[in-house]
GROMACS .gro file of C-alpha atoms in nm:
model
  305
    1MET     CA    1  -0.011   0.000  -0.022
    2SER     CA    2   0.305   0.242   0.096
    3ALA     CA    3   0.452   0.178  -0.229
    4LEU     CA    4   0.108   0.277  -0.421
    5THR     CA    5   0.054   0.583  -0.237
    6ALA     CA    6   0.428   0.723  -0.189
    7ALA     CA    7   0.440   0.956  -0.468
    8PRO     CA    8   0.185   1.110  -0.704
    9ALA     CA    9   0.195   1.030  -1.073
   10ALA     CA   10   0.417   1.267  -1.255
   11THR     CA   11   0.249   1.502  -1.472
   12PRO     CA   12   0.330   1.415  -1.836
   13PRO     CA   13   0.486   1.670  -2.036
   14SER     CA   14   0.215   1.680  -2.302
   15SER     CA   15  -0.032   1.810  -2.028
   16ARG     CA   16   0.228   2.113  -1.960
   17ALA     CA   17   0.261   2.217  -2.311
   18PRO     CA   18  -0.058   2.396  -2.332
   19HIS     CA   19  -0.012   2.610  -2.033
   20GLY     CA   20   0.347   2.716  -2.140
   21THR     CA   21   0.241   2.821  -2.470
   22ARG     CA   22  -0.087   3.010  -2.302
   23GLY     CA   23   0.185   3.170  -2.087
   24LEU     CA   24   0.411   3.282  -2.406
   25LEU     CA   25   0.087   3.417  -2.585
   26CYS     CA   26  -0.023   3.582  -2.249
   27THR     CA   27   0.307   3.751  -2.197
   28VAL     CA   28   0.347   3.872  -2.588
   29LEU     CA   29   0.007   4.017  -2.545
   30ARG     CA   30   0.071   4.213  -2.206
   31LEU     CA   31   0.412   4.341  -2.323
   32HIS     CA   32   0.261   4.486  -2.594
   33ARG     CA   33  -0.066   4.586  -2.475
   34PRO     CA   34  -0.045   4.967  -2.569
   35ALA     CA   35  -0.013   4.856  -2.971
   36LEU     CA   36  -0.267   4.580  -2.917
   37ILE     CA   37  -0.529   4.883  -2.799
   38VAL     CA   38  -0.414   5.105  -3.081
   39TRP     CA   39  -0.479   4.845  -3.365
   40VAL     CA   40  -0.807   4.748  -3.221
   41LEU     CA   41  -0.933   5.081  -3.157
   42ALA     CA   42  -0.764   5.216  -3.531
   43SER     CA   43  -0.947   4.918  -3.683
   44ALA     CA   44  -1.289   4.987  -3.527
   45ALA     CA   45  -1.298   5.356  -3.624
   46ILE     CA   46  -1.196   5.250  -3.960
   47ALA     CA   47  -1.431   5.000  -3.998
   48GLY     CA   48  -1.725   5.235  -3.865
   49TYR     CA   49  -1.593   5.506  -4.117
   50LEU     CA   50  -1.642   5.254  -4.423
   51ILE     CA   51  -1.992   5.177  -4.289
   52ARG     CA   52  -2.069   5.557  -4.292
   53LEU     CA   53  -1.911   5.592  -4.660
   54TYR     CA   54  -2.127   5.303  -4.772
   55ALA     CA   55  -2.434   5.498  -4.646
   56LEU     CA   56  -2.311   5.780  -4.852
   57GLY     CA   57  -2.262   5.579  -5.187
   58ASP     CA   58  -2.595   5.608  -5.285
   59GLU     CA   59  -2.627   5.960  -5.241
   60ALA     CA   60  -2.289   6.024  -5.432
   61ARG     CA   61  -2.398   5.828  -5.724
   62ALA     CA   62  -2.721   6.002  -5.775
   63GLY     CA   63  -2.520   6.303  -5.786
   64MET     CA   64  -2.285   6.173  -6.029
   65SER     CA   65  -2.578   6.030  -6.257
   66VAL     CA   66  -2.688   6.390  -6.333
   67CYS     CA   67  -2.336   6.502  -6.488
   68GLY     CA   68  -2.204   6.447  -6.805
   69SER     CA   69  -1.895   6.513  -7.046
   70PRO     CA   70  -1.877   6.883  -7.213
   71GLY     CA   71  -2.162   6.912  -7.489
   72THR     CA   72  -2.438   6.677  -7.337
   73GLY     CA   73  -2.612   6.972  -7.187
   74LEU     CA   74  -2.538   6.816  -6.832
   75PRO     CA   75  -2.318   6.968  -6.555
   76LEU     CA   76  -1.964   6.834  -6.577
   77CYS     CA   77  -1.870   6.537  -6.332
   78SER     CA   78  -1.579   6.778  -6.236
   79ALA     CA   79  -1.828   7.024  -6.082
   80VAL     CA   80  -2.035   6.747  -5.921
   81ASP     CA   81  -1.775   6.647  -5.747
   82ALA     CA   82  -1.768   6.929  -5.523
   83ILE     CA   83  -2.107   6.834  -5.392
   84THR     CA   84  -2.077   6.742  -5.015
   85ALA     CA   85  -2.174   6.383  -5.036
   86ASP     CA   86  -1.973   6.335  -5.340
   87GLU     CA   87  -1.647   6.491  -5.149
   88THR     CA   88  -1.694   6.339  -4.858
   89TYR     CA   89  -1.736   5.969  -5.051
   90ILE     CA   90  -1.422   6.023  -5.274
   91GLY     CA   91  -1.221   6.152  -5.037
   92GLY     CA   92  -1.306   5.916  -4.760
   93LEU     CA   93  -1.254   5.605  -5.003
   94SER     CA   94  -0.912   5.757  -5.108
   95LEU     CA   95  -0.814   5.794  -4.773
   96MET     CA   96  -0.880   5.433  -4.676
   97ALA     CA   97  -0.741   5.306  -4.962
   98THR     CA   98  -0.398   5.526  -4.885
   99ALA     CA   99  -0.418   5.395  -4.503
  100LEU     CA  100  -0.456   5.012  -4.645
  101SER     CA  101  -0.175   5.046  -4.935
  102TYR     CA  102   0.052   5.210  -4.647
  103LEU     CA  103   0.024   4.994  -4.362
  104VAL     CA  104   0.316   4.804  -4.439
  105PHE     CA  105   0.537   5.088  -4.301
  106PRO     CA  106   0.425   5.154  -3.939
  107VAL     CA  107   0.423   4.776  -3.892
  108ALA     CA  108   0.770   4.722  -4.027
  109ALA     CA  109   0.882   5.022  -3.751
  110TRP     CA  110   0.694   4.889  -3.527
  111ALA     CA  111   0.799   4.497  -3.546
  112GLY     CA  112   1.158   4.593  -3.572
  113ALA     CA  113   1.140   4.858  -3.272
  114ALA     CA  114   0.942   4.726  -3.005
  115LEU     CA  115   0.862   4.327  -3.104
  116ILE     CA  116   1.211   4.228  -3.137
  117GLY     CA  117   1.504   4.525  -3.112
  118ARG     CA  118   1.349   4.684  -2.810
  119GLU     CA  119   1.332   4.303  -2.649
  120LEU     CA  120   1.698   4.209  -2.749
  121GLU     CA  121   1.829   4.572  -2.626
  122ASN     CA  122   1.686   4.520  -2.316
  123GLY     CA  123   1.802   4.162  -2.252
  124THR     CA  124   1.423   4.076  -2.167
  125ALA     CA  125   1.464   3.809  -2.459
  126ASP     CA  126   1.794   3.644  -2.278
  127LEU     CA  127   1.563   3.642  -1.951
  128ALA     CA  128   1.283   3.431  -2.126
  129TRP     CA  129   1.536   3.197  -2.294
  130THR     CA  130   1.627   3.095  -1.930
  131GLN     CA  131   1.271   3.039  -1.823
  132SER     CA  132   1.251   2.665  -2.050
  133VAL     CA  133   1.178   2.878  -2.371
  134THR     CA  134   1.389   2.773  -2.657
  135PRO     CA  135   1.495   3.117  -2.872
  136THR     CA  136   1.307   2.942  -3.163
  137ARG     CA  137   0.993   2.907  -2.972
  138TRP     CA  138   1.013   3.264  -2.825
  139LEU     CA  139   1.049   3.403  -3.164
  140ALA     CA  140   0.766   3.183  -3.300
  141THR     CA  141   0.536   3.312  -3.073
  142ARG     CA  142   0.673   3.701  -3.091
  143LEU     CA  143   0.553   3.652  -3.468
  144ALA     CA  144   0.285   3.428  -3.466
  145VAL     CA  145   0.034   3.638  -3.224
  146PRO     CA  146   0.061   3.983  -3.446
  147ALA     CA  147   0.053   3.788  -3.784
  148VAL     CA  148  -0.263   3.662  -3.676
  149LEU     CA  149  -0.394   3.988  -3.561
  150ILE     CA  150  -0.297   4.188  -3.830
  151ALA     CA  151  -0.380   3.926  -4.107
  152SER     CA  152  -0.739   3.913  -3.969
  153GLY     CA  153  -0.766   4.281  -3.894
  154THR     CA  154  -0.635   4.384  -4.214
  155GLY     CA  155  -0.846   4.111  -4.403
  156VAL     CA  156  -1.168   4.253  -4.286
  157LEU     CA  157  -1.093   4.609  -4.354
  158VAL     CA  158  -0.995   4.508  -4.712
  159LEU     CA  159  -1.352   4.353  -4.761
  160LEU     CA  160  -1.519   4.616  -4.571
  161HIS     CA  161  -1.340   4.865  -4.823
  162ASP     CA  162  -1.473   4.678  -5.130
  163TRP     CA  163  -1.802   4.679  -5.009
  164ALA     CA  164  -1.808   5.057  -4.951
  165ARG     CA  165  -1.678   5.081  -5.301
  166GLN     CA  166  -1.999   4.921  -5.433
  167ASP     CA  167  -2.023   4.920  -5.799
  168GLY     CA  168  -1.650   5.084  -5.825
  169ASP     CA  169  -1.744   5.355  -6.029
  170PRO     CA  170  -1.431   5.519  -6.124
  171ASN     CA  171  -1.563   5.874  -6.087
  172LEU     CA  172  -1.618   5.801  -5.723
  173THR     CA  173  -1.375   5.523  -5.612
  174GLY     CA  174  -1.084   5.592  -5.864
  175ASP     CA  175  -0.960   5.392  -6.138
  176TRP     CA  176  -0.861   4.995  -6.066
  177TYR     CA  177  -0.477   5.090  -6.188
  178TYR     CA  178  -0.440   5.356  -5.951
  179PRO     CA  179  -0.154   5.219  -5.694
  180ASP     CA  180  -0.370   5.295  -5.343
  181VAL     CA  181  -0.684   5.143  -5.507
  182PHE     CA  182  -0.523   4.861  -5.708
  183LEU     CA  183  -0.333   4.723  -5.338
  184ALA     CA  184  -0.628   4.807  -5.140
  185THR     CA  185  -0.878   4.602  -5.305
  186GLY     CA  186  -0.727   4.244  -5.292
  187PRO     CA  187  -0.541   4.017  -5.072
  188ALA     CA  188  -0.166   4.216  -5.184
  189ALA     CA  189  -0.299   4.478  -4.869
  190VAL     CA  190  -0.281   4.177  -4.610
  191ALA     CA  191   0.069   4.043  -4.790
  192TYR     CA  192   0.205   4.353  -4.778
  193ALA     CA  193   0.119   4.404  -4.392
  194LEU     CA  194   0.276   4.048  -4.314
  195ALA     CA  195   0.558   4.134  -4.528
  196GLY     CA  196   0.620   4.450  -4.288
  197LEU     CA  197   0.608   4.224  -4.004
  198ALA     CA  198   0.872   3.981  -4.108
  199LEU     CA  199   1.121   4.230  -4.262
  200GLY     CA  200   1.093   4.440  -3.928
  201ALA     CA  201   1.138   4.136  -3.728
  202LEU     CA  202   1.453   4.038  -3.947
  203ALA     CA  203   1.587   4.409  -3.915
  204GLY     CA  204   1.527   4.379  -3.531
  205MET     CA  205   1.742   4.053  -3.549
  206LEU     CA  206   2.000   4.252  -3.721
  207ALA     CA  207   2.033   4.563  -3.520
  208ARG     CA  208   1.908   4.462  -3.179
  209ARG     CA  209   1.851   4.797  -3.072
  210ALA     CA  210   1.513   4.954  -3.098
  211LEU     CA  211   1.558   5.271  -3.306
  212PRO     CA  212   1.808   5.129  -3.561
  213ALA     CA  213   1.600   4.839  -3.649
  214ALA     CA  214   1.262   5.062  -3.669
  215GLY     CA  215   1.479   5.272  -3.938
  216LEU     CA  216   1.594   4.959  -4.097
  217GLY     CA  217   1.253   4.748  -4.135
  218PHE     CA  218   1.074   5.100  -4.242
  219GLY     CA  219   1.382   5.140  -4.535
  220ALA     CA  220   1.324   4.738  -4.608
  221ALA     CA  221   0.977   4.796  -4.661
  222LEU     CA  222   1.013   5.129  -4.860
  223VAL     CA  223   1.239   4.971  -5.098
  224LEU     CA  224   0.967   4.635  -5.151
  225TYR     CA  225   0.668   4.891  -5.186
  226ASN     CA  226   0.839   5.101  -5.436
  227ALA     CA  227   1.022   4.822  -5.604
  228LEU     CA  228   0.701   4.647  -5.694
  229ASP     CA  229   0.517   4.988  -5.757
  230HIS     CA  230   0.762   5.038  -6.037
  231PHE     CA  231   0.749   4.682  -6.211
  232ARG     CA  232   0.369   4.612  -6.147
  233GLU     CA  233   0.295   4.629  -6.491
  234ASP     CA  234   0.546   4.403  -6.572
  235LEU     CA  235   0.438   4.143  -6.353
  236TRP     CA  236   0.160   4.014  -6.626
  237PRO     CA  237   0.198   3.984  -7.028
  238GLN     CA  238   0.053   4.334  -7.161
  239VAL     CA  239  -0.171   4.374  -7.441
  240THR     CA  240   0.005   4.534  -7.765
  241ARG     CA  241  -0.159   4.631  -8.096
  242PRO     CA  242  -0.028   4.803  -8.398
  243ASP     CA  243  -0.121   5.160  -8.463
  244PRO     CA  244  -0.278   5.148  -8.832
  245THR     CA  245  -0.540   5.378  -8.663
  246ARG     CA  246  -0.577   5.631  -8.367
  247ILE     CA  247  -0.818   5.460  -8.170
  248GLU     CA  248  -0.838   5.563  -7.831
  249LEU     CA  249  -0.861   5.286  -7.559
  250PRO     CA  250  -1.124   5.268  -7.256
  251ARG     CA  251  -1.080   5.436  -6.945
  252SER     CA  252  -1.096   5.083  -6.806
  253ALA     CA  253  -0.769   5.001  -6.987
  254TRP     CA  254  -0.453   5.053  -6.787
  255GLN     CA  255  -0.252   5.240  -7.090
  256THR     CA  256   0.095   5.205  -7.005
  257ARG     CA  257   0.300   5.277  -7.343
  258ASN     CA  258   0.133   5.534  -7.610
  259GLU     CA  259   0.345   5.634  -7.871
  260TRP     CA  260   0.095   5.697  -8.157
  261GLY     CA  261   0.242   5.843  -8.459
  262THR     CA  262   0.582   5.681  -8.428
  263GLY     CA  263   0.516   5.349  -8.543
  264TRP     CA  264   0.571   5.159  -8.219
  265PRO     CA  265   0.268   4.954  -8.086
  266SER     CA  266   0.039   5.077  -7.758
  267SER     CA  267   0.065   4.831  -7.493
  268PHE     CA  268  -0.174   4.818  -7.218
  269HIS     CA  269  -0.353   4.609  -6.927
  270PRO     CA  270  -0.734   4.548  -6.987
  271GLN     CA  271  -0.927   4.564  -6.675
  272SER     CA  272  -0.920   4.170  -6.680
  273HIS     CA  273  -0.598   4.175  -6.615
  274ARG     CA  274  -0.651   4.315  -6.261
  275TRP     CA  275  -0.669   3.990  -6.050
  276PRO     CA  276  -0.353   3.863  -6.240
  277LEU     CA  277  -0.148   4.137  -6.151
  278HIS     CA  278  -0.285   4.114  -5.806
  279LEU     CA  279  -0.217   3.779  -5.719
  280MET     CA  280   0.110   3.811  -5.898
  281GLU     CA  281   0.229   4.075  -5.659
  282THR     CA  282   0.057   3.912  -5.346
  283GLY     CA  283   0.263   3.617  -5.434
  284ILE     CA  284   0.606   3.793  -5.470
  285VAL     CA  285   0.542   4.006  -5.152
  286LEU     CA  286   0.436   3.672  -4.930
  287ALA     CA  287   0.744   3.541  -5.077
  288VAL     CA  288   0.938   3.795  -4.900
  289ALA     CA  289   0.776   3.762  -4.618
  290VAL     CA  290   0.849   3.373  -4.609
  291ALA     CA  291   1.212   3.489  -4.684
  292ALA     CA  292   1.249   3.721  -4.432
  293THR     CA  293   1.092   3.513  -4.176
  294ALA     CA  294   1.313   3.226  -4.253
  295ALA     CA  295   1.625   3.440  -4.251
  296ALA     CA  296   1.518   3.611  -3.889
  297PHE     CA  297   1.489   3.225  -3.769
  298ALA     CA  298   1.839   3.140  -3.926
  299LEU     CA  299   2.007   3.422  -3.753
  300LEU     CA  300   1.828   3.360  -3.463
  301ARG     CA  301   1.987   3.014  -3.434
  302ARG     CA  302   2.324   3.107  -3.524
  303ARG     CA  303   2.351   3.353  -3.246
  304THR     CA  304   2.215   3.114  -2.996
  305ALA     CA  305   2.385   2.811  -3.097
   0.00000   0.00000   0.00000
């Protein structure tokens, strides 16, 4: 009887693992509570504003329906833009598109400075590694938690932005090939935000200090953004045609080269190329995010080996 009751059965390691995982998640959320609060409040405010813009959409379209081109006897659409509802709707959608397409920059700076760089600089990462937390597990948790929050929040805002655009009338929402409109109306916005997180984390691992990591992460995101913006038109084969007659392309076509009268062809992307271009860019940005994440883990293993 004494042999059977001498000592309690040991808790299996697998039953303790979830507690450790929850502890790491709680630590990340507690350390970065201000950023979490700002993200939640900003997302809620943007979502509410997009809902308001949707409500203004019908009124704005009613104003645009009574305008026309010169010679039609209707007021010019540029003059109708001055109507309050139209101005609010057009300006609001433009602002939201810019905010979604530029999200990569603050995410990269925050990830480099607060998420990784500050913890390495202050030694809190070294302390965590002495508390039965491996460096790989530490970095994985530091990236997984914000990645889920950023991806889910940005994805919802992109869907709300597309919903607020309704039929996508270019007079109100901008042409599909405008850089901000292009990025903010599909998964590329989410991909850029995740790339910013990965590039910021890599910058933090390289600099190991908050301020230099913030600048390095921001710079890497800026290079990525501008490089793809410059080469976007080449991500999918363009339509070319000879120039026997000067035929004006429809507004929905993204004209990338127009050299009428010189004998050179005219190149453009029809609106049907929007999704191939968007998915190609999304794939490239996600590949950059994966490469930056892998580089951050490789550098961490090398320094802690």
